Amino acid sequence: MSVTTLTSPALAVRQPGWIVRLFDYKPFLIVMCLAPAIGLLAVFLTYPLGLGVWLAFTDTTIGQRGVFIGFENFQYLVKDPLWWNAVFYSVVYTGIATFGKFALGFWLALLLNNHFPFKSLLRAIVLLPWIVPTVLSALAFWWIYDPQFSIISYLLVDVLHWRSTNVDFLGTPWPARFSLIAANIWRGIPFVAISLLAGLQTISPSLYEAAMLDGASAWQRFRYITFPMMMPILAIVMTFSIIFTFTDFQLVYAITRGGPVNSTHLLATLAFQRGIAGGELGEGAAIAVSMIPFLVFATLFSYFGLARRKWQQGEAND
Amino acid sequence: MAWDSRARRVMMIYLPLSCFVLILLFPFYWMAITSFKPNAELLNYKEHNPFWITSPTLAHIKHLLFNTAYPTWLKTTMFVAVGSTTLSLFASTLAAYAIERLRFRGSPYVGLGIYLAYLVPPSILFIPLATVIVQFGLFDSPMALILVYPTFLVPFCTWLLIGYFKSIPYELEECALVDGATRLQILRRITLPLAVPGLISAGIFSFTLSWNEFIYALAFIQSGANKTVPVAILTELVTGDVYQWGALMAGSLLGSLPVALFYSLFVDYYVSSLTGAVKE
């Protein structure tokens, strides 16, 4: 490139503008531009990730440097019913919540893809649950699920007379588990809907026109045009959704803190309880690290399970 | 026939759509109405219709603003959000510029690497990060949050800005280069001004994401004054067995307002960049 020939004589002479000219030297400029981002990520992401894996193999506690103990933490976890409980609920939570978010979010996206007045206003309103801090909306859900003053109980008991007693949403394991899943779905719908709406808008209308001419029904148009065309974007959004649902923390911590009787612990809340609140950094790190295999598996499953179906768009499969 | 298709449209589109809007907005309505309800109405559904307020009161908000450290928490949260947003915008603009505009061998891999960083969830990092923060002597300091939040903001913003830089024609930069402008001049006078919409949306995303962040703020901050709103409400306002629902909901409402306001000012950027980022 011509830049180097322009700058090299200038570098030899130390003029006031030499710093500016140094920035014209491309390799230097590249390094300088990447330094802040890479530096931040290296110090506060890559290094802690490595440190976390190391901690998982030590018996570190708060205030005390630990020693390497091999797989002892993991051997302990495998025998710990609470860890299995958290694994079980994390999988259930992720599975049902992801399914709910995508079913409802896809439906909402299809609805928003129609023409009607105030469309952009509606889109803006629909995104609100995703904008507002999760903990703050979780608190609203906590209040909605209140054992005595739940508005849902009020509707069921006093307005509709479907039940005679209040629902104990958060006091017993399975209702608590489903209450949290419902809150998670509520929060996830907007993001899924808006992302999928973006995908829907990239589908060419001529495909639908051609299908209409061939006499395809609404269901056939969805099944053979919309669905396959949405596969790539579904794969990406679902991969994200699975990762962040599986490692969710705030919602559970804000509403139940893992209770009642530890039935709603996710791996992340269990790791916090043991690692930070309990001071057992090594064990907490081991619980956090134990999420990684599940994450890798879920990511590969969702990404390749969906993205592999490229042949539906007329491309070769693998 | 016309009537039939209109009825069908109502049943298939407007009815489900209204249900969605109702359910998605209800928790906010409930949050708002609880914030202004006097305690007598709040805990008595038999004599008062819970969906409405007969004698609204500002008592909960007053309590929050004058009897708790709420204003301090708001200030801390604002400080942290602005600080981490500025830092992230600075770092990711430069990174996106280098990756998309300076094109070097391996630049796609650097881009991919930064993108992959977004997939590392905070739930895995907070324990080792806590020890790193202690080593740096930053424990219990808002500075820790400002430095740590970029780990999820930078990947996101860089990814978004790469898309924006891609849409700016190369010819503009080449012309300036031919005219003898330095690379830094080109960045400052041509590329950045053209990328302003991208910078705005990256800024809004960063601001809302850092306002929202919870687990790091919970793990790294101990003293009441340095807590961010989400953490403080949960750890300082929830005391004992009798919950102050009025104050709690008022706190949630006030804590949501800054992001909601910020969001509504720039909503078009927000939605378009969200859809744009997904389309990439």
Coordinates of C-alpha atoms in Angstrom, one line a residue:
Chain A
M1 CA 0.0 0.0 0.0
S2 CA 1.1 3.6 -0.6
V3 CA 0.7 4.5 3.0
T4 CA 4.1 3.1 4.1
T5 CA 5.9 5.0 1.4
L6 CA 4.2 8.2 2.6
T7 CA 5.0 7.7 6.2
S8 CA 8.5 6.2 6.3
P9 CA 10.5 9.4 5.6
A10 CA 8.3 11.3 8.0
L11 CA 9.1 8.9 10.8
A12 CA 12.8 9.6 10.4
V13 CA 12.4 13.3 10.9
R14 CA 11.0 14.1 14.4
Q15 CA 8.5 16.7 13.5
P16 CA 5.7 17.8 15.9
G17 CA 3.2 15.6 14.0
W18 CA 5.3 12.4 14.5
I19 CA 2.7 10.7 16.8
V20 CA 0.0 11.4 14.2
R21 CA 2.2 9.9 11.5
L22 CA 3.0 6.9 13.7
F23 CA -0.7 6.2 13.6
D24 CA -0.5 6.1 9.9
Y25 CA 1.7 3.1 10.1
K26 CA -0.9 0.4 9.6
P27 CA 0.3 -2.4 11.9
F28 CA 0.8 0.1 14.7
L29 CA -2.7 1.5 14.2
I30 CA -4.2 -2.0 14.2
V31 CA -2.5 -2.9 17.4
M32 CA -3.6 0.4 19.0
C33 CA -7.2 0.0 17.9
L34 CA -7.5 -3.6 19.1
A35 CA -5.6 -3.0 22.4
P36 CA -8.4 -1.6 24.6
A37 CA -11.0 -4.3 23.6
I38 CA -8.6 -7.2 23.6
G39 CA -7.0 -6.0 26.8
L40 CA -10.3 -5.7 28.7
L41 CA -11.5 -9.1 27.5
A42 CA -8.2 -10.8 28.3
V43 CA -8.0 -9.4 31.8
F44 CA -11.6 -9.7 32.8
L45 CA -12.9 -12.6 30.7
T46 CA -10.2 -15.0 29.4
Y47 CA -8.0 -14.9 32.5
P48 CA -11.0 -15.4 34.9
L49 CA -12.3 -18.2 32.7
G50 CA -9.0 -20.0 33.0
L51 CA -8.7 -19.2 36.7
G52 CA -12.3 -20.5 37.3
V53 CA -11.3 -23.9 35.8
W54 CA -8.2 -23.9 38.0
L55 CA -10.2 -23.0 41.1
A56 CA -12.6 -25.9 40.4
F57 CA -9.7 -28.2 41.0
T58 CA -8.6 -26.6 44.3
D59 CA -10.1 -26.3 47.8
T60 CA -9.9 -22.5 47.9
T61 CA -12.1 -20.7 50.3
I62 CA -12.6 -17.0 50.9
G63 CA -9.5 -15.6 52.5
Q64 CA -7.5 -18.8 52.0
R65 CA -5.4 -19.8 49.1
G66 CA -6.2 -23.4 48.1
V67 CA -4.2 -26.3 46.9
F68 CA -4.7 -28.6 43.9
I69 CA -7.0 -31.4 44.9
G70 CA -7.7 -33.0 41.5
F71 CA -11.3 -34.1 40.9
E72 CA -12.3 -34.1 44.5
N73 CA -14.8 -31.2 44.1
F74 CA -16.5 -33.0 41.2
Q75 CA -16.5 -36.3 43.0
Y76 CA -18.2 -34.6 45.9
L77 CA -20.8 -32.9 43.6
V78 CA -21.7 -36.2 41.9
K79 CA -22.7 -37.5 45.3
D80 CA -24.5 -34.3 46.3
P81 CA -28.3 -34.6 45.8
L82 CA -28.6 -30.8 45.7
W83 CA -26.3 -30.6 42.7
W84 CA -28.3 -33.3 40.9
N85 CA -31.4 -31.3 41.9
A86 CA -30.0 -28.2 40.3
V87 CA -28.9 -30.0 37.2
F88 CA -32.4 -31.5 36.9
Y89 CA -34.2 -28.1 37.4
S90 CA -31.7 -26.3 35.1
V91 CA -32.5 -28.7 32.3
V92 CA -36.3 -28.6 33.0
Y93 CA -36.2 -24.8 33.3
T94 CA -34.3 -24.4 30.0
G95 CA -36.3 -26.9 28.1
I96 CA -39.8 -25.7 29.0
A97 CA -38.9 -22.0 29.0
T98 CA -37.1 -22.2 25.6
F99 CA -40.0 -24.1 24.1
G100 CA -42.5 -21.6 25.5
K101 CA -40.6 -18.5 24.5
F102 CA -40.2 -19.8 20.9
A103 CA -43.7 -21.0 20.5
L104 CA -45.2 -17.8 21.8
G105 CA -42.5 -15.5 20.4
F106 CA -42.9 -17.0 16.9
W107 CA -46.7 -16.6 17.1
L108 CA -46.3 -13.0 18.2
A109 CA -43.8 -12.3 15.4
L110 CA -46.3 -13.7 12.8
L111 CA -49.0 -11.5 14.3
L112 CA -46.8 -8.4 14.2
N113 CA -45.8 -9.2 10.6
N114 CA -49.4 -8.3 9.5
H115 CA -50.4 -4.8 8.5
F116 CA -52.4 -2.7 11.0
P117 CA -52.3 0.8 12.4
F118 CA -49.8 1.8 15.1
K119 CA -47.5 -1.1 14.2
S120 CA -44.2 0.5 15.2
L121 CA -45.7 1.8 18.5
L122 CA -46.9 -1.7 19.2
R123 CA -43.5 -3.1 18.5
A124 CA -41.9 -0.6 20.9
I125 CA -44.4 -1.6 23.6
V126 CA -43.9 -5.3 23.1
L127 CA -40.2 -5.0 23.8
L128 CA -40.6 -3.4 27.2
P129 CA -40.3 -6.6 29.3
W130 CA -36.9 -7.1 27.7
I131 CA -35.7 -3.5 28.5
V132 CA -36.7 -3.3 32.1
P133 CA -34.1 -4.7 34.5
T134 CA -34.9 -8.3 35.1
V135 CA -34.7 -8.1 38.9
L136 CA -37.2 -5.3 39.0
S137 CA -39.8 -7.1 36.9
A138 CA -39.0 -10.3 38.9
L139 CA -40.0 -8.3 42.0
A140 CA -43.3 -7.5 40.3
F141 CA -43.7 -11.2 39.7
W142 CA -42.9 -12.0 43.3
W143 CA -45.7 -9.7 44.3
I144 CA -48.0 -11.2 41.7
Y145 CA -47.2 -14.7 43.2
D146 CA -47.7 -13.5 46.8
P147 CA -49.3 -16.3 48.9
Q148 CA -52.0 -14.0 50.4
F149 CA -52.4 -11.1 48.0
S150 CA -51.7 -12.7 44.7
I151 CA -53.8 -11.0 42.0
I152 CA -54.0 -14.3 40.2
S153 CA -55.5 -16.0 43.3
Y154 CA -57.9 -13.1 43.6
L155 CA -59.0 -13.6 40.0
L156 CA -59.4 -17.4 40.4
V157 CA -61.1 -17.3 43.8
D158 CA -63.1 -14.1 44.1
V159 CA -63.8 -13.1 40.5
L160 CA -64.1 -16.4 38.7
H161 CA -64.9 -18.7 41.7
W162 CA -62.8 -21.5 40.1
R163 CA -61.0 -22.2 43.3
S164 CA -61.9 -21.9 47.0
T165 CA -58.4 -21.3 48.3
N166 CA -55.5 -19.1 47.3
V167 CA -52.8 -20.7 45.1
D168 CA -49.6 -21.3 47.0
F169 CA -47.3 -20.3 44.0
L170 CA -43.9 -20.2 45.7
G171 CA -44.4 -22.4 48.8
T172 CA -44.3 -25.8 47.2
P173 CA -41.7 -27.2 44.8
W174 CA -43.6 -27.8 41.5
P175 CA -45.8 -24.7 41.6
A176 CA -42.7 -22.7 42.4
R177 CA -40.8 -24.2 39.5
F178 CA -43.5 -23.5 37.1
S179 CA -44.0 -19.9 38.4
L180 CA -40.4 -19.2 37.7
I181 CA -40.6 -20.7 34.2
A182 CA -43.7 -18.6 33.5
A183 CA -41.8 -15.4 34.5
N184 CA -38.8 -16.4 32.4
I185 CA -41.1 -17.0 29.3
W186 CA -42.7 -13.6 29.9
R187 CA -39.4 -11.9 29.9
G188 CA -38.0 -13.8 26.8
I189 CA -41.0 -13.5 24.4
P190 CA -40.2 -9.9 23.2
F191 CA -36.6 -10.7 22.2
V192 CA -37.6 -13.9 20.4
A193 CA -40.5 -12.1 18.7
I194 CA -38.6 -9.1 17.5
S195 CA -35.7 -11.2 16.2
L196 CA -37.9 -13.6 14.4
L197 CA -39.9 -10.7 13.0
A198 CA -36.7 -9.4 11.5
G199 CA -36.3 -12.8 9.9
L200 CA -39.8 -12.9 8.6
Q201 CA -39.3 -9.6 6.9
T202 CA -36.4 -10.9 4.9
I203 CA -38.6 -13.5 3.2
S204 CA -39.5 -12.4 -0.3
P205 CA -43.3 -11.9 -0.8
S206 CA -43.0 -13.4 -4.3
L207 CA -42.5 -16.8 -2.7
Y208 CA -45.9 -16.5 -1.1
E209 CA -47.5 -15.2 -4.3
A210 CA -46.1 -18.2 -6.2
A211 CA -47.4 -20.6 -3.6
M212 CA -50.8 -18.9 -3.6
L213 CA -51.0 -19.4 -7.4
D214 CA -50.2 -23.0 -6.9
G215 CA -53.1 -23.2 -4.5
A216 CA -51.1 -23.8 -1.3
S217 CA -53.1 -23.4 2.0
A218 CA -52.1 -21.0 4.8
W219 CA -50.7 -24.0 6.7
Q220 CA -48.7 -25.2 3.7
R221 CA -47.3 -21.8 3.1
F222 CA -46.1 -21.7 6.7
R223 CA -44.8 -25.3 6.7
Y224 CA -43.0 -25.1 3.4
I225 CA -41.9 -21.5 3.1
T226 CA -41.9 -19.6 6.4
F227 CA -40.6 -22.4 8.6
P228 CA -37.7 -23.5 6.4
M229 CA -36.7 -19.9 5.6
M230 CA -36.6 -19.1 9.3
M231 CA -34.3 -22.0 10.2
P232 CA -31.0 -20.2 10.2
I233 CA -32.2 -17.3 12.3
L234 CA -34.1 -19.7 14.6
A235 CA -30.8 -21.6 15.1
I236 CA -29.0 -18.5 16.2
V237 CA -31.6 -17.0 18.4
M238 CA -32.3 -20.4 20.0
T239 CA -28.6 -21.0 20.7
F240 CA -28.4 -17.6 22.5
S241 CA -31.6 -18.3 24.3
I242 CA -30.5 -21.7 25.6
I243 CA -27.2 -20.4 26.8
F244 CA -28.7 -17.5 28.7
T245 CA -31.7 -19.5 30.1
F246 CA -29.5 -22.3 31.3
T247 CA -27.1 -19.9 33.1
D248 CA -29.9 -17.7 34.4
F249 CA -29.4 -16.3 37.9
Q250 CA -31.3 -13.1 38.6
L251 CA -34.9 -14.3 38.2
V252 CA -34.5 -17.3 40.5
Y253 CA -32.4 -15.4 43.0
A254 CA -34.9 -12.5 43.2
I255 CA -38.1 -14.6 43.5
T256 CA -37.2 -17.8 45.4
R257 CA -33.5 -17.8 46.2
G258 CA -33.5 -21.5 45.3
G259 CA -36.3 -22.4 47.7
P260 CA -38.6 -23.9 48.8
V261 CA -36.4 -26.7 50.1
N262 CA -33.8 -26.0 47.4
S263 CA -36.2 -27.2 44.7
T264 CA -35.7 -24.2 42.4
H265 CA -31.9 -23.9 42.5
L266 CA -30.3 -23.5 39.1
L267 CA -26.7 -24.4 38.8
A268 CA -25.8 -20.6 38.8
T269 CA -27.7 -19.9 42.0
L270 CA -26.2 -23.0 43.7
A271 CA -22.8 -21.9 42.6
F272 CA -23.4 -18.4 44.2
Q273 CA -24.7 -19.9 47.4
R274 CA -21.7 -22.2 47.8
G275 CA -19.1 -20.0 46.3
I276 CA -19.8 -16.5 47.4
A277 CA -22.4 -16.7 50.3
G278 CA -20.9 -19.9 51.7
G279 CA -17.2 -18.9 51.0
E280 CA -16.3 -22.2 49.3
L281 CA -14.8 -20.7 46.2
G282 CA -13.4 -24.0 44.9
E283 CA -16.6 -25.8 45.2
G284 CA -18.6 -22.9 43.7
A285 CA -16.2 -22.7 40.8
A286 CA -16.6 -26.4 40.3
I287 CA -20.4 -26.0 40.1
A288 CA -20.0 -23.1 37.6
V289 CA -17.6 -25.2 35.5
S290 CA -20.0 -28.1 35.5
M291 CA -22.3 -25.9 33.5
I292 CA -19.8 -25.9 30.6
P293 CA -20.5 -29.4 29.2
F294 CA -24.2 -28.8 29.3
L295 CA -23.8 -25.5 27.5
V296 CA -21.5 -27.0 24.8
F297 CA -23.9 -29.8 24.3
A298 CA -27.0 -27.6 24.1
T299 CA -25.3 -25.1 21.8
L300 CA -24.2 -27.8 19.4
F301 CA -27.6 -29.5 19.5
S302 CA -29.6 -26.3 18.8
Y303 CA -27.1 -24.9 16.3
F304 CA -26.4 -28.0 14.2
G305 CA -29.9 -29.5 14.8
L306 CA -31.5 -26.5 13.1
A307 CA -28.8 -25.2 10.8
R308 CA -28.2 -28.6 9.2
R309 CA -31.5 -28.3 7.5
K310 CA -30.0 -26.0 4.9
W311 CA -31.1 -28.4 2.2
Q312 CA -34.6 -27.1 2.6
Q313 CA -33.5 -23.9 1.0
G314 CA -32.1 -25.8 -1.9
E315 CA -28.5 -25.8 -0.6
A316 CA -26.5 -28.9 -0.2
N317 CA -26.6 -30.6 3.2
D318 CA -23.2 -30.5 4.8
Chain B
M1 CA -68.0 -11.8 2.5
A2 CA -66.3 -8.6 3.6
W3 CA -67.8 -8.9 7.1
D4 CA -66.6 -12.5 7.3
S5 CA -63.0 -11.6 6.5
R6 CA -63.1 -8.8 9.0
A7 CA -64.4 -11.0 11.7
R8 CA -61.7 -13.5 10.8
R9 CA -59.1 -10.8 11.0
V10 CA -60.3 -9.8 14.5
M11 CA -60.2 -13.4 15.7
M12 CA -56.9 -14.4 14.1
I13 CA -54.9 -11.2 14.6
Y14 CA -56.4 -8.5 16.9
L15 CA -57.7 -10.8 19.6
P16 CA -54.4 -12.8 20.2
L17 CA -52.4 -9.6 19.8
S18 CA -54.4 -7.8 22.5
C19 CA -53.9 -10.9 24.8
F20 CA -50.2 -10.7 24.2
V21 CA -50.0 -6.9 24.9
L22 CA -52.2 -7.4 28.0
I23 CA -50.0 -10.1 29.5
L24 CA -46.7 -8.5 28.5
L25 CA -47.8 -5.2 30.1
F26 CA -49.7 -6.4 33.1
P27 CA -46.7 -6.7 35.5
F28 CA -45.8 -3.1 34.8
Y29 CA -49.4 -1.9 35.4
W30 CA -49.4 -3.9 38.6
M31 CA -46.0 -2.5 39.7
A32 CA -47.3 1.1 39.0
I33 CA -50.6 0.7 40.7
T34 CA -49.0 -0.9 43.8
S35 CA -46.6 2.0 44.1
F36 CA -49.4 4.6 44.5
K37 CA -51.8 2.5 46.7
P38 CA -52.1 3.3 50.4
N39 CA -51.4 0.2 52.6
A40 CA -55.1 -0.1 53.6
E41 CA -56.1 -0.7 50.0
L42 CA -53.1 -2.7 49.2
L43 CA -53.9 -5.5 51.6
N44 CA -57.7 -5.5 51.4
Y45 CA -59.2 -7.0 48.3
K46 CA -62.6 -7.5 49.9
E47 CA -63.5 -3.9 50.1
H48 CA -61.4 -2.4 47.4
N49 CA -61.1 -3.4 43.8
P50 CA -57.4 -4.4 43.5
F51 CA -57.2 -3.2 39.9
W52 CA -57.9 0.4 40.8
I53 CA -56.8 3.0 43.4
T54 CA -59.5 5.1 45.2
S55 CA -57.1 7.3 47.1
P56 CA -53.7 7.4 45.5
T57 CA -50.8 8.3 47.7
L58 CA -47.2 9.3 47.3
A59 CA -46.2 7.9 50.7
H60 CA -44.3 4.9 49.3
I61 CA -42.2 7.1 46.9
K62 CA -41.6 9.6 49.7
H63 CA -40.5 6.9 52.0
L64 CA -38.1 5.6 49.3
L65 CA -36.6 9.0 48.5
F66 CA -36.3 10.3 52.1
N67 CA -36.0 7.3 54.4
T68 CA -33.8 5.0 52.4
A69 CA -30.5 5.4 50.4
Y70 CA -32.5 5.1 47.1
P71 CA -31.1 8.4 45.6
T72 CA -27.6 7.2 46.3
W73 CA -28.3 3.9 44.6
L74 CA -29.7 5.6 41.6
K75 CA -26.6 7.8 41.4
T76 CA -24.3 4.9 41.7
T77 CA -26.2 2.9 39.1
M78 CA -26.1 6.0 36.7
F79 CA -22.4 6.4 37.3
V80 CA -21.6 2.8 36.6
A81 CA -23.9 2.6 33.6
V82 CA -22.4 5.8 32.0
G83 CA -18.9 4.8 32.9
S84 CA -19.1 1.3 31.5
T85 CA -21.0 2.5 28.4
T86 CA -18.3 5.1 27.6
L87 CA -15.5 2.6 28.1
S88 CA -17.2 0.0 26.0
L89 CA -18.1 2.4 23.2
F90 CA -14.5 3.6 23.1
A91 CA -13.0 0.1 23.0
S92 CA -15.5 -1.5 20.6
T93 CA -15.5 1.4 18.1
L94 CA -11.8 1.1 17.7
A95 CA -11.9 -2.7 17.6
A96 CA -14.7 -2.7 15.0
Y97 CA -12.9 -0.1 13.0
A98 CA -9.7 -2.2 13.0
I99 CA -11.5 -5.4 12.1
E100 CA -13.8 -4.0 9.4
R101 CA -11.8 -1.1 8.0
L102 CA -8.1 -1.8 8.4
R103 CA -8.5 -5.4 7.1
F104 CA -5.4 -7.4 8.1
R105 CA -4.6 -11.1 7.9
G106 CA -6.7 -12.8 10.6
S107 CA -9.1 -10.0 11.1
P108 CA -12.1 -12.3 10.6
Y109 CA -10.7 -14.5 13.4
V110 CA -10.3 -11.6 15.8
G111 CA -13.9 -10.6 15.1
L112 CA -15.0 -14.2 15.7
G113 CA -13.0 -14.4 18.9
I114 CA -14.6 -11.2 20.3
Y115 CA -18.0 -12.5 19.2
L116 CA -17.5 -15.8 21.0
A117 CA -16.6 -13.9 24.2
Y118 CA -20.3 -12.9 24.2
L119 CA -21.3 -16.5 24.6
V120 CA -19.4 -16.9 27.9
P121 CA -22.1 -16.3 30.5
P122 CA -21.4 -14.2 33.6
S123 CA -22.7 -17.1 35.8
I124 CA -19.5 -19.0 35.0
L125 CA -17.2 -16.0 35.5
F126 CA -18.4 -14.4 38.7
I127 CA -16.5 -16.6 41.2
P128 CA -13.0 -16.3 39.6
L129 CA -13.7 -12.6 38.7
A130 CA -14.4 -11.9 42.4
T131 CA -10.9 -13.1 43.3
V132 CA -9.4 -11.0 40.4
I133 CA -11.3 -8.0 41.7
V134 CA -10.0 -8.6 45.2
Q135 CA -6.4 -8.9 43.9
F136 CA -6.8 -5.6 42.1
G137 CA -8.0 -4.0 45.3
L138 CA -11.3 -3.0 43.6
F139 CA -13.6 -5.0 45.8
D140 CA -16.7 -3.0 46.9
S141 CA -15.9 -0.3 44.5
P142 CA -18.1 0.9 41.6
M143 CA -14.9 1.0 39.5
A144 CA -14.9 -2.8 39.5
L145 CA -18.3 -2.8 37.8
I146 CA -17.2 -0.2 35.2
L147 CA -14.2 -2.4 34.3
V148 CA -16.1 -5.7 34.3
Y149 CA -19.2 -4.8 32.4
P150 CA -17.3 -4.3 29.2
T151 CA -16.7 -8.1 29.1
F152 CA -20.3 -8.5 27.9
L153 CA -20.8 -5.0 26.4
V154 CA -17.7 -4.9 24.1
P155 CA -18.5 -8.2 22.2
F156 CA -22.1 -7.0 21.7
C157 CA -21.1 -3.4 20.6
T158 CA -18.2 -4.5 18.4
W159 CA -20.5 -7.0 16.6
L160 CA -23.1 -4.3 16.1
L161 CA -20.6 -1.6 14.9
I162 CA -18.9 -4.0 12.5
G163 CA -22.2 -4.1 10.7
Y164 CA -22.5 -0.4 10.6
F165 CA -19.0 0.2 9.4
K166 CA -19.7 -2.4 6.7
S167 CA -22.5 -0.2 5.4
I168 CA -20.2 2.9 4.9
P169 CA -18.8 2.9 1.4
Y170 CA -15.0 2.4 1.2
E171 CA -14.7 5.1 -1.5
L172 CA -15.2 7.9 1.0
E173 CA -12.2 6.7 3.0
E174 CA -10.1 6.1 -0.1
C175 CA -10.8 9.6 -1.4
A176 CA -9.7 11.2 1.9
L177 CA -6.6 9.0 1.8
V178 CA -5.7 10.2 -1.7
D179 CA -6.2 13.8 -0.5
G180 CA -3.5 13.3 2.1
A181 CA -5.6 12.8 5.3
T182 CA -4.1 10.7 8.0
R183 CA -5.8 7.5 9.2
L184 CA -6.8 9.2 12.4
Q185 CA -8.3 12.2 10.6
I186 CA -10.3 9.8 8.4
L187 CA -11.6 7.9 11.5
R188 CA -12.5 11.1 13.2
R189 CA -13.9 13.2 10.4
I190 CA -15.4 10.6 8.0
T191 CA -16.0 7.2 9.5
L192 CA -17.2 8.1 12.9
P193 CA -19.7 10.8 11.9
L194 CA -21.2 8.4 9.4
A195 CA -21.4 5.7 12.0
V196 CA -23.4 7.9 14.5
P197 CA -26.6 5.9 14.3
G198 CA -24.6 2.8 15.1
L199 CA -22.9 4.5 18.0
I200 CA -26.2 5.6 19.4
S201 CA -27.7 2.2 19.3
A202 CA -24.6 0.6 20.7
G203 CA -24.8 3.2 23.5
I204 CA -28.4 2.5 24.3
F205 CA -27.8 -1.2 24.4
S206 CA -24.8 -0.8 26.7
F207 CA -26.6 1.6 29.0
T208 CA -29.7 -0.7 29.4
L209 CA -27.5 -3.8 29.8
S210 CA -25.4 -2.3 32.5
W211 CA -28.4 -0.8 34.3
N212 CA -29.8 -4.4 34.2
E213 CA -26.7 -6.3 35.3
F214 CA -27.2 -8.1 38.6
I215 CA -24.8 -11.0 39.4
Y216 CA -21.5 -9.1 39.3
A217 CA -23.0 -6.2 41.3
L218 CA -24.3 -8.7 43.8
A219 CA -21.0 -10.5 44.2
F220 CA -18.5 -7.6 44.1
I221 CA -20.3 -4.9 46.1
Q222 CA -20.7 -5.1 49.8
S223 CA -21.5 -1.7 51.3
G224 CA -25.0 -0.2 51.0
A225 CA -24.0 3.1 49.4
N226 CA -22.1 1.4 46.5
K227 CA -24.9 -0.9 45.5
T228 CA -26.8 -0.6 42.2
V229 CA -30.5 -0.3 42.2
P230 CA -31.5 -3.9 41.3
V231 CA -29.1 -5.3 44.0
A232 CA -30.0 -2.7 46.6
I233 CA -33.7 -3.1 46.3
L234 CA -33.4 -6.9 46.8
T235 CA -30.8 -6.8 49.6
E236 CA -31.6 -3.6 51.5
L237 CA -35.4 -3.1 51.0
V238 CA -36.4 -6.7 51.5
T239 CA -36.1 -6.9 55.3
G240 CA -37.8 -9.3 57.7
D241 CA -40.9 -11.2 56.9
V242 CA -43.3 -8.4 56.3
Y243 CA -42.5 -7.1 52.9
Q244 CA -43.1 -3.4 52.2
W245 CA -44.8 -4.1 48.9
G246 CA -45.6 -0.5 48.2
A247 CA -42.0 0.7 48.6
L248 CA -40.6 -2.3 46.8
M249 CA -42.8 -1.7 43.8
A250 CA -42.1 2.0 43.9
G251 CA -38.4 1.2 43.9
S252 CA -38.9 -1.1 40.9
L253 CA -40.9 1.5 39.1
L254 CA -38.4 4.3 39.7
G255 CA -35.5 2.0 38.8
S256 CA -37.2 1.0 35.5
L257 CA -38.0 4.6 34.5
P258 CA -34.5 5.8 33.4
V259 CA -34.1 2.8 31.1
A260 CA -37.7 3.0 29.8
L261 CA -37.2 6.8 29.2
F262 CA -33.9 6.3 27.5
Y263 CA -35.3 3.5 25.4
S264 CA -38.4 5.5 24.4
L265 CA -36.3 8.4 23.2
F266 CA -34.3 6.2 20.8
V267 CA -36.7 3.4 20.3
D268 CA -36.4 3.4 16.5
Y269 CA -32.6 3.0 16.6
Y270 CA -33.1 0.3 19.2
V271 CA -35.6 -1.8 17.2
S272 CA -33.9 -1.3 13.8
S273 CA -30.5 -2.2 15.2
L274 CA -31.8 -5.2 17.0
T275 CA -33.5 -6.5 13.8
G276 CA -30.4 -5.4 11.8
A277 CA -28.0 -7.2 14.1
V278 CA -30.0 -10.4 13.8
K279 CA -30.2 -10.2 10.0
E280 CA -26.4 -10.1 9.6

